[in-house]
PDB file of C-alpha atoms and ligand atoms in Angstrom:
ATOM      1  CA  MET A   1      14.848  -3.459   6.355  1.00 88.00           C
ATOM      2  CA  ASN A   2      12.654  -5.713   8.480  1.00 94.00           C
ATOM      3  CA  ARG A   3      13.907  -9.231   7.698  1.00 97.00           C
ATOM      4  CA  ARG A   4      10.825 -11.126   8.832  1.00 98.00           C
ATOM      5  CA  LEU A   5       9.405 -12.915   5.781  1.00 98.00           C
ATOM      6  CA  ALA A   6       5.966 -14.296   5.078  1.00 98.00           C
ATOM      7  CA  ALA A   7       5.497 -16.875   2.330  1.00 98.00           C
ATOM      8  CA  LEU A   8       2.106 -17.219   0.664  1.00 98.00           C
ATOM      9  CA  ILE A   9       1.504 -20.556  -1.022  1.00 98.00           C
ATOM     10  CA  SER A  10      -1.232 -22.543  -2.708  1.00 98.00           C
ATOM     11  CA  GLY A  11       0.466 -25.857  -3.399  1.00 98.00           C
ATOM     12  CA  ARG A  12       3.665 -27.848  -3.429  1.00 98.00           C
ATOM     13  CA  GLY A  13       5.892 -25.221  -1.848  1.00 98.00           C
ATOM     14  CA  SER A  14       9.198 -26.059  -3.501  1.00 98.00           C
ATOM     15  CA  ASN A  15      10.088 -22.361  -3.755  1.00 98.00           C
ATOM     16  CA  LEU A  16       9.160 -21.995  -0.095  1.00 98.00           C
ATOM     17  CA  GLN A  17      11.579 -24.866   0.589  1.00 98.00           C
ATOM     18  CA  ALA A  18      14.318 -23.092  -1.375  1.00 98.00           C
ATOM     19  CA  ILE A  19      13.790 -19.993   0.779  1.00 98.00           C
ATOM     20  CA  ILE A  20      13.801 -22.033   3.995  1.00 98.00           C
ATOM     21  CA  ASP A  21      16.999 -23.789   2.877  1.00 98.00           C
ATOM     22  CA  ALA A  22      18.681 -20.482   2.029  1.00 98.00           C
ATOM     23  CA  VAL A  23      17.811 -19.157   5.493  1.00 98.00           C
ATOM     24  CA  THR A  24      18.964 -22.361   7.207  1.00 98.00           C
ATOM     25  CA  THR A  25      22.307 -22.375   5.407  1.00 98.00           C
ATOM     26  CA  ARG A  26      22.701 -18.622   6.039  1.00 97.00           C
ATOM     27  CA  ARG A  27      22.851 -17.699   2.372  1.00 97.00           C
ATOM     28  CA  LEU A  28      19.874 -15.502   3.232  1.00 98.00           C
ATOM     29  CA  ASP A  29      19.927 -13.408   6.398  1.00 98.00           C
ATOM     30  CA  ALA A  30      16.207 -13.489   7.196  1.00 98.00           C
ATOM     31  CA  THR A  31      13.547 -15.315   9.200  1.00 98.00           C
ATOM     32  CA  VAL A  32      10.534 -17.055   7.699  1.00 98.00           C
ATOM     33  CA  ALA A  33       8.043 -15.825  10.287  1.00 98.00           C
ATOM     34  CA  VAL A  34       4.888 -17.364   8.857  1.00 98.00           C
ATOM     35  CA  VAL A  35       3.564 -19.390   5.923  1.00 98.00           C
ATOM     36  CA  LEU A  36       0.010 -18.657   4.819  1.00 98.00           C
ATOM     37  CA  SER A  37      -2.098 -20.643   2.378  1.00 98.00           C
ATOM     38  CA  ASN A  38      -5.491 -20.289   0.731  1.00 98.00           C
ATOM     39  CA  ARG A  39      -5.657 -24.088   0.502  1.00 98.00           C
ATOM     40  CA  SER A  40      -5.773 -26.252   3.619  1.00 98.00           C
ATOM     41  CA  ALA A  41      -4.266 -29.220   1.758  1.00 97.00           C
ATOM     42  CA  ALA A  42      -1.294 -27.332   0.294  1.00 98.00           C
ATOM     43  CA  PRO A  43       1.688 -29.705   0.734  1.00 98.00           C
ATOM     44  CA  GLY A  44       3.873 -26.653   1.384  1.00 98.00           C
ATOM     45  CA  LEU A  45       2.148 -26.191   4.759  1.00 98.00           C
ATOM     46  CA  GLN A  46       3.678 -29.483   5.863  1.00 98.00           C
ATOM     47  CA  ARG A  47       7.142 -28.312   4.766  1.00 98.00           C
ATOM     48  CA  ALA A  48       6.666 -25.221   6.931  1.00 98.00           C
ATOM     49  CA  ARG A  49       5.573 -27.252   9.959  1.00 98.00           C
ATOM     50  CA  GLU A  50       8.591 -29.514   9.554  1.00 98.00           C
ATOM     51  CA  ALA A  51      10.788 -26.432   9.632  1.00 98.00           C
ATOM     52  CA  GLY A  52       9.051 -25.226  12.799  1.00 98.00           C
ATOM     53  CA  ILE A  53       7.418 -22.264  11.068  1.00 98.00           C
ATOM     54  CA  GLU A  54       3.961 -21.016  12.031  1.00 98.00           C
ATOM     55  CA  THR A  55       1.310 -21.804   9.417  1.00 98.00           C
ATOM     56  CA  ILE A  56      -1.997 -20.080   8.723  1.00 98.00           C
ATOM     57  CA  TYR A  57      -4.806 -21.349   6.532  1.00 98.00           C
ATOM     58  CA  LEU A  58      -7.323 -18.682   5.471  1.00 98.00           C
ATOM     59  CA  SER A  59     -10.245 -19.944   3.427  1.00 98.00           C
ATOM     60  CA  PRO A  60     -11.340 -17.387   0.806  1.00 97.00           C
ATOM     61  CA  ARG A  61     -14.869 -18.766   1.078  1.00 97.00           C
ATOM     62  CA  GLU A  62     -15.215 -17.358   4.565  1.00 97.00           C
ATOM     63  CA  TYR A  63     -14.901 -13.780   3.311  1.00 98.00           C
ATOM     64  CA  PRO A  64     -17.549 -11.825   1.385  1.00 97.00           C
ATOM     65  CA  ASP A  65     -15.181 -10.603  -1.349  1.00 97.00           C
ATOM     66  CA  ARG A  66     -11.571 -10.426  -2.420  1.00 95.00           C
ATOM     67  CA  ASP A  67     -10.858  -7.163  -0.595  1.00 97.00           C
ATOM     68  CA  ALA A  68     -12.091  -8.621   2.687  1.00 98.00           C
ATOM     69  CA  TYR A  69      -9.898 -11.675   2.146  1.00 98.00           C
ATOM     70  CA  ASP A  70      -6.855  -9.556   1.318  1.00 98.00           C
ATOM     71  CA  ARG A  71      -7.501  -7.397   4.388  1.00 98.00           C
ATOM     72  CA  ALA A  72      -7.512 -10.549   6.507  1.00 98.00           C
ATOM     73  CA  ILE A  73      -4.173 -11.626   5.024  1.00 98.00           C
ATOM     74  CA  ALA A  74      -2.686  -8.157   5.576  1.00 98.00           C
ATOM     75  CA  GLY A  75      -3.908  -8.140   9.185  1.00 98.00           C
ATOM     76  CA  ALA A  76      -2.460 -11.573   9.917  1.00 98.00           C
ATOM     77  CA  LEU A  77       0.922 -10.607   8.467  1.00 98.00           C
ATOM     78  CA  GLN A  78       1.055  -7.217  10.191  1.00 98.00           C
ATOM     79  CA  ALA A  79       0.210  -8.851  13.522  1.00 98.00           C
ATOM     80  CA  ARG A  80       3.341 -10.962  13.041  1.00 98.00           C
ATOM     81  CA  GLU A  81       5.450  -7.937  12.138  1.00 98.00           C
ATOM     82  CA  VAL A  82       6.281  -9.233   8.688  1.00 98.00           C
ATOM     83  CA  GLY A  83       8.475  -6.940   6.570  1.00 98.00           C
ATOM     84  CA  LEU A  84       8.470  -8.741   3.219  1.00 98.00           C
ATOM     85  CA  VAL A  85       5.859 -10.973   1.595  1.00 98.00           C
ATOM     86  CA  CYS A  86       7.028 -13.719  -0.780  1.00 98.00           C
ATOM     87  CA  LEU A  87       4.438 -15.220  -3.085  1.00 98.00           C
ATOM     88  CA  ALA A  88       5.576 -18.768  -3.753  1.00 98.00           C
ATOM     89  CA  GLY A  89       3.046 -20.423  -6.014  1.00 97.00           C
ATOM     90  CA  PHE A  90       0.184 -18.380  -4.506  1.00 97.00           C
ATOM     91  CA  MET A  91      -2.406 -18.652  -7.239  1.00 93.00           C
ATOM     92  CA  ARG A  92      -4.487 -15.558  -6.529  1.00 94.00           C
ATOM     93  CA  LEU A  93      -4.377 -11.985  -7.766  1.00 93.00           C
ATOM     94  CA  ILE A  94      -3.223  -9.633  -5.018  1.00 95.00           C
ATOM     95  CA  GLY A  95      -5.706  -6.831  -4.356  1.00 95.00           C
ATOM     96  CA  ARG A  96      -5.380  -3.259  -3.144  1.00 96.00           C
ATOM     97  CA  PRO A  97      -5.645  -3.882   0.631  1.00 97.00           C
ATOM     98  CA  LEU A  98      -2.646  -6.210   0.610  1.00 98.00           C
ATOM     99  CA  LEU A  99      -0.651  -4.080  -1.861  1.00 98.00           C
ATOM    100  CA  ASP A 100      -1.274  -0.971   0.244  1.00 98.00           C
ATOM    101  CA  ALA A 101      -0.267  -2.746   3.449  1.00 98.00           C
ATOM    102  CA  PHE A 102       3.068  -3.824   1.864  1.00 98.00           C
ATOM    103  CA  PRO A 103       3.948  -1.274  -0.837  1.00 97.00           C
ATOM    104  CA  ASN A 104       6.883  -2.593  -2.907  1.00 97.00           C
ATOM    105  CA  ARG A 105       7.263  -5.282  -0.253  1.00 98.00           C
ATOM    106  CA  ILE A 106       5.615  -8.172  -2.078  1.00 98.00           C
ATOM    107  CA  LEU A 107       7.676 -10.449  -4.358  1.00 98.00           C
ATOM    108  CA  ASN A 108       6.564 -13.126  -6.787  1.00 98.00           C
ATOM    109  CA  VAL A 109       8.307 -15.838  -8.760  1.00 98.00           C
ATOM    110  CA  HIS A 110       6.983 -16.744 -12.185  1.00 98.00           C
ATOM    111  CA  PRO A 111       8.059 -19.554 -14.561  1.00 98.00           C
ATOM    112  CA  SER A 112       8.731 -17.500 -17.707  1.00 98.00           C
ATOM    113  CA  LEU A 113      10.788 -14.552 -18.872  1.00 98.00           C
ATOM    114  CA  LEU A 114       8.175 -11.878 -18.197  1.00 98.00           C
ATOM    115  CA  PRO A 115       6.548 -10.014 -19.839  1.00 98.00           C
ATOM    116  CA  ALA A 116       6.228 -13.152 -21.979  1.00 98.00           C
ATOM    117  CA  PHE A 117       3.631 -15.662 -20.838  1.00 98.00           C
ATOM    118  CA  PRO A 118       2.004 -14.197 -17.725  1.00 97.00           C
ATOM    119  CA  GLY A 119      -0.802 -16.099 -16.036  1.00 96.00           C
ATOM    120  CA  LEU A 120      -1.365 -19.811 -15.695  1.00 96.00           C
ATOM    121  CA  GLU A 121       0.720 -22.588 -17.267  1.00 98.00           C
ATOM    122  CA  ALA A 122       3.510 -20.321 -18.422  1.00 98.00           C
ATOM    123  CA  GLN A 123       5.687 -23.292 -19.383  1.00 98.00           C
ATOM    124  CA  ARG A 124       2.951 -24.757 -21.604  1.00 98.00           C
ATOM    125  CA  GLN A 125       2.402 -21.316 -23.163  1.00 98.00           C
ATOM    126  CA  ALA A 126       6.126 -21.101 -23.960  1.00 98.00           C
ATOM    127  CA  LEU A 127       6.192 -24.561 -25.571  1.00 98.00           C
ATOM    128  CA  GLU A 128       3.065 -23.893 -27.593  1.00 98.00           C
ATOM    129  CA  HIS A 129       4.440 -20.559 -28.773  1.00 98.00           C
ATOM    130  CA  GLY A 130       7.625 -22.262 -29.932  1.00 98.00           C
ATOM    131  CA  VAL A 131      10.111 -19.976 -28.163  1.00 98.00           C
ATOM    132  CA  ARG A 132      13.707 -21.232 -28.003  1.00 98.00           C
ATOM    133  CA  VAL A 133      14.438 -19.589 -24.661  1.00 98.00           C
ATOM    134  CA  SER A 134      12.242 -19.270 -21.599  1.00 98.00           C
ATOM    135  CA  GLY A 135      13.129 -18.992 -17.933  1.00 98.00           C
ATOM    136  CA  ALA A 136      12.204 -17.643 -14.530  1.00 99.00           C
ATOM    137  CA  THR A 137      11.448 -14.170 -13.199  1.00 98.00           C
ATOM    138  CA  VAL A 138      11.287 -12.695  -9.704  1.00 98.00           C
ATOM    139  CA  HIS A 139       9.477  -9.368  -9.582  1.00 98.00           C
ATOM    140  CA  LEU A 140       7.813  -6.901  -7.261  1.00 98.00           C
ATOM    141  CA  VAL A 141       4.057  -7.332  -7.231  1.00 98.00           C
ATOM    142  CA  ASN A 142       1.705  -4.608  -8.359  1.00 95.00           C
ATOM    143  CA  ALA A 143      -1.996  -4.613  -9.200  1.00 92.00           C
ATOM    144  CA  GLU A 144      -1.506  -6.200 -12.619  1.00 92.00           C
ATOM    145  CA  LEU A 145      -0.982  -9.911 -13.058  1.00 92.00           C
ATOM    146  CA  ASP A 146       2.725 -10.914 -13.242  1.00 94.00           C
ATOM    147  CA  ALA A 147       3.684  -7.381 -14.308  1.00 94.00           C
ATOM    148  CA  GLY A 148       5.612  -5.585 -11.549  1.00 97.00           C
ATOM    149  CA  PRO A 149       9.232  -4.352 -11.661  1.00 98.00           C
ATOM    150  CA  ILE A 150      11.654  -7.195 -12.446  1.00 98.00           C
ATOM    151  CA  ILE A 151      14.318  -7.941  -9.842  1.00 98.00           C
ATOM    152  CA  LEU A 152      16.066 -10.975 -11.352  1.00 98.00           C
ATOM    153  CA  GLN A 153      15.621 -13.290 -14.317  1.00 98.00           C
ATOM    154  CA  ALA A 154      17.316 -16.474 -15.479  1.00 99.00           C
ATOM    155  CA  ALA A 155      17.130 -17.904 -18.988  1.00 99.00           C
ATOM    156  CA  VAL A 156      16.504 -21.570 -19.752  1.00 99.00           C
ATOM    157  CA  LEU A 157      16.920 -23.065 -23.238  1.00 98.00           C
ATOM    158  CA  VAL A 158      13.881 -24.842 -24.645  1.00 98.00           C
ATOM    159  CA  LEU A 159      15.006 -28.163 -26.128  1.00 98.00           C
ATOM    160  CA  PRO A 160      13.403 -29.701 -29.231  1.00 97.00           C
ATOM    161  CA  ASP A 161      12.033 -32.695 -27.340  1.00 97.00           C
ATOM    162  CA  ASP A 162      10.940 -30.821 -24.194  1.00 98.00           C
ATOM    163  CA  SER A 163       7.594 -31.666 -22.585  1.00 98.00           C
ATOM    164  CA  VAL A 164       5.845 -29.324 -20.155  1.00 98.00           C
ATOM    165  CA  GLU A 165       7.287 -31.508 -17.375  1.00 98.00           C
ATOM    166  CA  THR A 166      10.925 -31.463 -18.508  1.00 99.00           C
ATOM    167  CA  LEU A 167      10.918 -27.728 -19.265  1.00 99.00           C
ATOM    168  CA  SER A 168       9.151 -26.947 -15.968  1.00 98.00           C
ATOM    169  CA  ALA A 169      11.740 -28.954 -14.037  1.00 98.00           C
ATOM    170  CA  ARG A 170      14.671 -27.004 -15.506  1.00 98.00           C
ATOM    171  CA  ILE A 171      12.896 -23.676 -14.998  1.00 99.00           C
ATOM    172  CA  LEU A 172      12.101 -24.657 -11.412  1.00 98.00           C
ATOM    173  CA  GLU A 173      15.806 -25.167 -10.679  1.00 98.00           C
ATOM    174  CA  GLU A 174      16.383 -21.574 -11.739  1.00 99.00           C
ATOM    175  CA  GLU A 175      13.435 -20.339  -9.671  1.00 99.00           C
ATOM    176  CA  HIS A 176      14.967 -21.982  -6.617  1.00 98.00           C
ATOM    177  CA  ARG A 177      18.301 -20.323  -7.333  1.00 98.00           C
ATOM    178  CA  ILE A 178      17.131 -16.770  -8.082  1.00 98.00           C
ATOM    179  CA  TYR A 179      14.271 -16.402  -5.589  1.00 98.00           C
ATOM    180  CA  PRO A 180      16.413 -16.398  -2.419  1.00 98.00           C
ATOM    181  CA  GLU A 181      18.938 -14.201  -4.235  1.00 98.00           C
ATOM    182  CA  ALA A 182      16.233 -11.669  -5.179  1.00 98.00           C
ATOM    183  CA  ILE A 183      14.985 -11.612  -1.587  1.00 98.00           C
ATOM    184  CA  ARG A 184      18.550 -10.937  -0.455  1.00 98.00           C
ATOM    185  CA  LEU A 185      18.839  -8.010  -2.885  1.00 98.00           C
ATOM    186  CA  VAL A 186      15.553  -6.489  -1.743  1.00 98.00           C
ATOM    187  CA  LEU A 187      16.449  -6.833   1.951  1.00 98.00           C
ATOM    188  CA  GLU A 188      19.860  -5.315   1.314  1.00 97.00           C
ATOM    189  CA  GLY A 189      18.161  -2.055   0.285  1.00 97.00           C
ATOM    190  CA  GLY A 190      19.813   0.625  -1.846  1.00 97.00           C
ATOM    191  CA  TRP A 191      17.277   0.259  -4.656  1.00 98.00           C
ATOM    192  CA  VAL A 192      14.426   2.327  -6.007  1.00 97.00           C
ATOM    193  CA  VAL A 193      11.583   1.756  -8.415  1.00 97.00           C
ATOM    194  CA  GLU A 194      11.829   4.121 -11.383  1.00 96.00           C
ATOM    195  CA  GLY A 195       8.818   3.834 -13.618  1.00 94.00           C
ATOM    196  CA  ARG A 196       8.511   0.130 -14.033  1.00 94.00           C
ATOM    197  CA  ARG A 197      12.203  -0.566 -13.393  1.00 97.00           C
ATOM    198  CA  PHE A 198      13.816  -1.955 -10.256  1.00 98.00           C
ATOM    199  CA  VAL A 199      17.055   0.019 -10.079  1.00 98.00           C
ATOM    200  CA  ARG A 200      19.945  -0.824  -7.776  1.00 96.00           C
ATOM    201  CA  ARG A 201      21.984   2.174  -6.710  1.00 89.00           C
ATOM    202  CA  ALA A 202      25.756   2.006  -6.912  1.00 74.00           C
ATOM    203  CA  ARG A 203      27.188   1.249  -3.461  1.00 66.00           C
TER     204      ARG A 203
HETATM  205  C1  LIG B   1       6.248 -22.250  -9.544  1.00 86.04           C
HETATM  206  O1  LIG B   1       6.683 -22.746 -10.790  1.00 86.04           O
HETATM  207  C2  LIG B   1       5.941 -20.772  -9.666  1.00 86.04           C
HETATM  208  O2  LIG B   1       6.804 -20.093 -10.518  1.00 86.04           O
HETATM  209  C3  LIG B   1       4.534 -20.801 -10.215  1.00 86.04           C
HETATM  210  O3  LIG B   1       3.905 -21.839  -9.497  1.00 86.04           O
HETATM  211  C4  LIG B   1       4.877 -22.833  -9.167  1.00 86.04           C
HETATM  212  C5  LIG B   1       4.782 -23.097  -7.691  1.00 86.04           C
HETATM  213  O4  LIG B   1       5.609 -24.162  -7.343  1.00 86.04           O
HETATM  214  N1  LIG B   1       3.879 -19.529 -10.018  1.00 86.04           N
HETATM  215  C6  LIG B   1       3.127 -18.939 -10.935  1.00 86.04           C
HETATM  216  O5  LIG B   1       2.852 -19.451 -12.009  1.00 86.04           O
HETATM  217  C7  LIG B   1       2.604 -17.563 -10.554  1.00 86.04           C
HETATM  218  N2  LIG B   1       2.006 -16.905 -11.653  1.00 86.04           N
HETATM  219  P1  LIG B   1       6.008 -24.395  -5.815  1.00 86.04           P
HETATM  220  O6  LIG B   1       4.694 -24.441  -5.030  1.00 86.04           O
HETATM  221  O7  LIG B   1       6.689 -25.745  -5.830  1.00 86.04           O
HETATM  222  O8  LIG B   1       6.909 -23.283  -5.392  1.00 86.04           O
END
């Protein structure tokens, strides 16, 4: 599989950093070819520059609608011969043009044990619901929000005195651990999507 990665970010970029670190230390045999953001001030863009990675800022306001914006993203990534797209805190729904350009080649990390607590502020949702266990999920992206086939998950205990900040910090550690690992599994190949399941074939 083409091992040129794109990371799409909107903010801090700590998951991007985890991917960069995994590549640098050779835990992940891949290249981060480009980092793209919908926000010019995303701190993650600076992380990318420091790692010598090309950055692209595409302002959604310069496109008439979401499809046009997603087509622009797809075009930019295809021009750079990207094989796998990693959403890393990219806070936009992914539309048809981008999904069709990278079928089963877009990954996302989410701070809950999906299908629990999709959408924004998953850690706050978990606390308010009173669950005892939450965690992190890496999944393939489809047209529904935070709903594609699950590649890896990690559980995190919710402690009685947790705040959104303390729970988020422990979940984030797991995100950083499982995201590069999920990318490695996808690049390795030997898997299929059956229904809504990501199934690894025996090797
Ligand atoms: C991460 O916690 C990620 O799971 C979450 O945004 C944060 C980005 O942090 N993504 C979602 O909630 C997607 N639905 P980062 O910019 O430091 O990687």
